[in-house]
Amino acid sequence: MHPVTLRTDRLVLSVPVDADADDVVAYANDPDVVAFTPVPVPYGHAEARHWIREVVAAGWRDGTRTEFGLRRADDLRLLGTVGLFGIADGAAEIGYALHPDGRGHGFVAEAVERVLRWAFAASPTGLALERVQWRAIATNAASAATAQRVGLRYEGRARSAVLHRGVRQDQLLAAVLRDDDRSGPQVWPTA
């Protein structure tokens, strides 16, 4: 699969490249990213280059992962990423991370909505997926709020499902199907 660039009024979503390595290192070392994602610690330029050159490139080439760098249209510095991974049999998982400089502006929700529109669009303009799921450590309130805001439906809580940084954590699961109504936030349990 060839990489694509997606746009919104405020954002450009494009494949991360070597020139983005400094920005990848900056957000990957943010305490919130470290607290909730499996990024290596410490995370340096070697890890960023490996991720860009090997993981991202192979995913696009093989059609198993589509990683987008999230950039403001008026400043193309990479603020974070939104990606689909585990793409197979009409389904994928979505994940996202953002540098603190980009938080509080609705950028991730806007980017996720655009990626979902592309993921569900018919081929050849989209991936023609049927299902996109999201998983996160249960205490990751910001990620859960984004998933809820863009219309993913809560599917459950798996107790002690993830070993993260040596501690077992509960994990939340939500998903959206191609034909689901995503016009408004979903109601999720509060605990």
GROMACS .gro file of C-alpha atoms in nm:
model
  191
    1MET     CA    1   0.000   0.000   0.000
    2HIS     CA    2   0.128   0.348  -0.082
    3PRO     CA    3   0.123   0.607   0.197
    4VAL     CA    4  -0.151   0.867   0.173
    5THR     CA    5  -0.187   1.215   0.316
    6LEU     CA    6  -0.515   1.309   0.481
    7ARG     CA    7  -0.628   1.663   0.558
    8THR     CA    8  -0.879   1.851   0.768
    9ASP     CA    9  -0.929   2.226   0.785
   10ARG     CA   10  -0.665   2.250   1.058
   11LEU     CA   11  -0.449   1.939   1.015
   12VAL     CA   12  -0.225   1.752   0.777
   13LEU     CA   13  -0.189   1.380   0.848
   14SER     CA   14   0.110   1.237   0.666
   15VAL     CA   15   0.359   0.955   0.703
   16PRO     CA   16   0.637   1.028   0.956
   17VAL     CA   17   0.980   1.071   0.793
   18ASP     CA   18   1.341   1.085   0.914
   19ALA     CA   19   1.320   1.464   0.957
   20ASP     CA   20   1.053   1.403   1.225
   21ALA     CA   21   1.286   1.206   1.453
   22ASP     CA   22   1.344   1.495   1.698
   23ASP     CA   23   0.969   1.547   1.733
   24VAL     CA   24   0.905   1.174   1.781
   25VAL     CA   25   1.167   1.168   2.058
   26ALA     CA   26   1.006   1.472   2.222
   27TYR     CA   27   0.656   1.327   2.245
   28ALA     CA   28   0.770   0.970   2.316
   29ASN     CA   29   0.950   1.094   2.628
   30ASP     CA   30   0.652   1.289   2.759
   31PRO     CA   31   0.554   1.144   3.100
   32ASP     CA   32   0.192   1.088   2.990
   33VAL     CA   33   0.301   0.896   2.680
   34VAL     CA   34   0.543   0.687   2.887
   35ALA     CA   35   0.274   0.624   3.150
   36PHE     CA   36   0.022   0.481   2.906
   37THR     CA   37   0.205   0.340   2.602
   38PRO     CA   38   0.468   0.070   2.557
   39VAL     CA   39   0.736   0.304   2.417
   40PRO     CA   40   1.088   0.203   2.516
   41VAL     CA   41   1.237   0.397   2.807
   42PRO     CA   42   1.462   0.579   2.748
   43TYR     CA   43   1.351   0.669   2.396
   44GLY     CA   44   1.618   0.828   2.178
   45HIS     CA   45   1.698   0.900   1.817
   46ALA     CA   46   1.794   0.539   1.744
   47GLU     CA   47   1.448   0.424   1.856
   48ALA     CA   48   1.277   0.700   1.657
   49ARG     CA   49   1.471   0.619   1.339
   50HIS     CA   50   1.396   0.248   1.381
   51TRP     CA   51   1.026   0.318   1.429
   52ILE     CA   52   1.011   0.549   1.125
   53ARG     CA   53   1.234   0.345   0.892
   54GLU     CA   54   1.133  -0.005   0.993
   55VAL     CA   55   0.797  -0.016   1.171
   56VAL     CA   56   0.615   0.262   0.987
   57ALA     CA   57   0.766   0.186   0.645
   58ALA     CA   58   0.700  -0.189   0.674
   59GLY     CA   59   0.343  -0.132   0.789
   60TRP     CA   60   0.258   0.083   0.489
   61ARG     CA   61   0.442  -0.151   0.252
   62ASP     CA   62   0.270  -0.464   0.386
   63GLY     CA   63  -0.069  -0.302   0.442
   64THR     CA   64  -0.069  -0.401   0.811
   65ARG     CA   65  -0.012  -0.058   0.968
   66THR     CA   66  -0.091   0.297   0.857
   67GLU     CA   67   0.081   0.553   1.075
   68PHE     CA   68   0.009   0.924   1.030
   69GLY     CA   69   0.210   1.212   1.170
   70LEU     CA   70  -0.029   1.470   1.311
   71ARG     CA   71   0.066   1.822   1.201
   72ARG     CA   72  -0.107   2.159   1.212
   73ALA     CA   73  -0.170   2.288   0.859
   74ASP     CA   74   0.003   2.617   0.949
   75ASP     CA   75   0.303   2.448   1.118
   76LEU     CA   76   0.411   2.112   0.978
   77ARG     CA   77   0.611   2.015   1.287
   78LEU     CA   78   0.504   1.667   1.400
   79LEU     CA   79   0.292   1.695   1.717
   80GLY     CA   80   0.205   1.328   1.750
   81THR     CA   81   0.070   1.030   1.565
   82VAL     CA   82  -0.253   0.852   1.486
   83GLY     CA   83  -0.222   0.503   1.350
   84LEU     CA   84  -0.415   0.196   1.250
   85PHE     CA   85  -0.235  -0.129   1.320
   86GLY     CA   86  -0.304  -0.500   1.311
   87ILE     CA   87  -0.491  -0.442   0.986
   88ALA     CA   88  -0.635  -0.778   0.876
   89ASP     CA   89  -0.964  -0.930   0.771
   90GLY     CA   90  -1.149  -0.598   0.752
   91ALA     CA   91  -1.050  -0.483   1.101
   92ALA     CA   92  -0.780  -0.278   1.272
   93GLU     CA   93  -0.690  -0.117   1.601
   94ILE     CA   94  -0.641   0.258   1.639
   95GLY     CA   95  -0.392   0.431   1.865
   96TYR     CA   96  -0.270   0.786   1.914
   97ALA     CA   97  -0.020   0.992   2.108
   98LEU     CA   98   0.035   1.366   2.125
   99HIS     CA   99   0.302   1.605   2.247
  100PRO     CA  100   0.182   1.839   2.526
  101ASP     CA  101   0.212   2.136   2.286
  102GLY     CA  102  -0.079   1.995   2.087
  103ARG     CA  103  -0.311   1.906   2.372
  104GLY     CA  104  -0.629   2.091   2.455
  105HIS     CA  105  -0.715   2.192   2.098
  106GLY     CA  106  -0.916   1.889   1.984
  107PHE     CA  107  -0.645   1.787   1.737
  108VAL     CA  108  -0.648   1.417   1.825
  109ALA     CA  109  -1.025   1.383   1.799
  110GLU     CA  110  -1.018   1.568   1.466
  111ALA     CA  111  -0.738   1.344   1.337
  112VAL     CA  112  -0.903   1.024   1.460
  113GLU     CA  113  -1.231   1.120   1.293
  114ARG     CA  114  -1.048   1.182   0.964
  115VAL     CA  115  -0.856   0.853   0.986
  116LEU     CA  116  -1.178   0.663   1.062
  117ARG     CA  117  -1.351   0.820   0.762
  118TRP     CA  118  -1.062   0.704   0.542
  119ALA     CA  119  -1.046   0.360   0.707
  120PHE     CA  120  -1.416   0.293   0.642
  121ALA     CA  121  -1.424   0.442   0.291
  122ALA     CA  122  -1.455   0.198   0.004
  123SER     CA  123  -1.146   0.094  -0.187
  124PRO     CA  124  -0.952   0.238  -0.368
  125THR     CA  125  -0.993   0.570  -0.180
  126GLY     CA  126  -1.002   0.400   0.162
  127LEU     CA  127  -0.933   0.072   0.338
  128ALA     CA  128  -1.294  -0.055   0.335
  129LEU     CA  129  -1.264  -0.170   0.697
  130GLU     CA  130  -1.566  -0.305   0.885
  131ARG     CA  131  -1.438  -0.256   1.244
  132VAL     CA  132  -1.185  -0.038   1.423
  133GLN     CA  133  -1.115  -0.106   1.788
  134TRP     CA  134  -0.933   0.088   2.058
  135ARG     CA  135  -0.769  -0.040   2.374
  136ALA     CA  136  -0.607   0.156   2.654
  137ILE     CA  137  -0.501   0.128   3.014
  138ALA     CA  138  -0.813   0.208   3.215
  139THR     CA  139  -0.655   0.507   3.389
  140ASN     CA  140  -0.580   0.679   3.056
  141ALA     CA  141  -0.872   0.921   3.085
  142ALA     CA  142  -0.760   1.146   2.798
  143SER     CA  143  -0.744   0.860   2.549
  144ALA     CA  144  -1.079   0.726   2.666
  145ALA     CA  145  -1.237   1.072   2.635
  146THR     CA  146  -1.115   1.097   2.275
  147ALA     CA  147  -1.245   0.750   2.187
  148GLN     CA  148  -1.581   0.834   2.342
  149ARG     CA  149  -1.597   1.176   2.174
  150VAL     CA  150  -1.544   1.031   1.824
  151GLY     CA  151  -1.822   0.776   1.867
  152LEU     CA  152  -1.650   0.454   1.966
  153ARG     CA  153  -1.878   0.226   2.165
  154TYR     CA  154  -1.763   0.091   2.499
  155GLU     CA  155  -1.726  -0.286   2.485
  156GLY     CA  156  -1.574  -0.370   2.819
  157ARG     CA  157  -1.309  -0.366   3.085
  158ALA     CA  158  -1.058  -0.647   3.104
  159ARG     CA  159  -0.929  -0.675   3.459
  160SER     CA  160  -0.549  -0.692   3.500
  161ALA     CA  161  -0.521  -0.751   3.125
  162VAL     CA  162  -0.203  -0.556   3.059
  163LEU     CA  163   0.141  -0.571   3.218
  164HIS     CA  164   0.273  -0.216   3.181
  165ARG     CA  165   0.605  -0.111   3.329
  166GLY     CA  166   0.595  -0.407   3.567
  167VAL     CA  167   0.244  -0.343   3.700
  168ARG     CA  168  -0.076  -0.523   3.597
  169GLN     CA  169  -0.339  -0.279   3.474
  170ASP     CA  170  -0.704  -0.298   3.374
  171GLN     CA  171  -0.770  -0.231   3.008
  172LEU     CA  172  -1.071  -0.068   2.842
  173LEU     CA  173  -1.198  -0.178   2.502
  174ALA     CA  174  -1.417   0.016   2.260
  175ALA     CA  175  -1.488  -0.013   1.891
  176VAL     CA  176  -1.676   0.135   1.601
  177LEU     CA  177  -1.824  -0.042   1.303
  178ARG     CA  178  -1.844   0.109   0.957
  179ASP     CA  179  -2.222   0.158   0.976
  180ASP     CA  180  -2.235   0.288   1.336
  181ASP     CA  181  -2.370   0.637   1.393
  182ARG     CA  182  -2.068   0.844   1.501
  183SER     CA  183  -2.246   1.180   1.497
  184GLY     CA  184  -2.215   1.227   1.872
  185PRO     CA  185  -2.028   1.099   2.175
  186GLN     CA  186  -2.123   0.763   2.315
  187VAL     CA  187  -2.233   0.705   2.675
  188TRP     CA  188  -1.971   0.503   2.863
  189PRO     CA  189  -1.979   0.367   3.217
  190THR     CA  190  -1.823   0.599   3.473
  191ALA     CA  191  -1.632   0.332   3.663
   0.00000   0.00000   0.00000
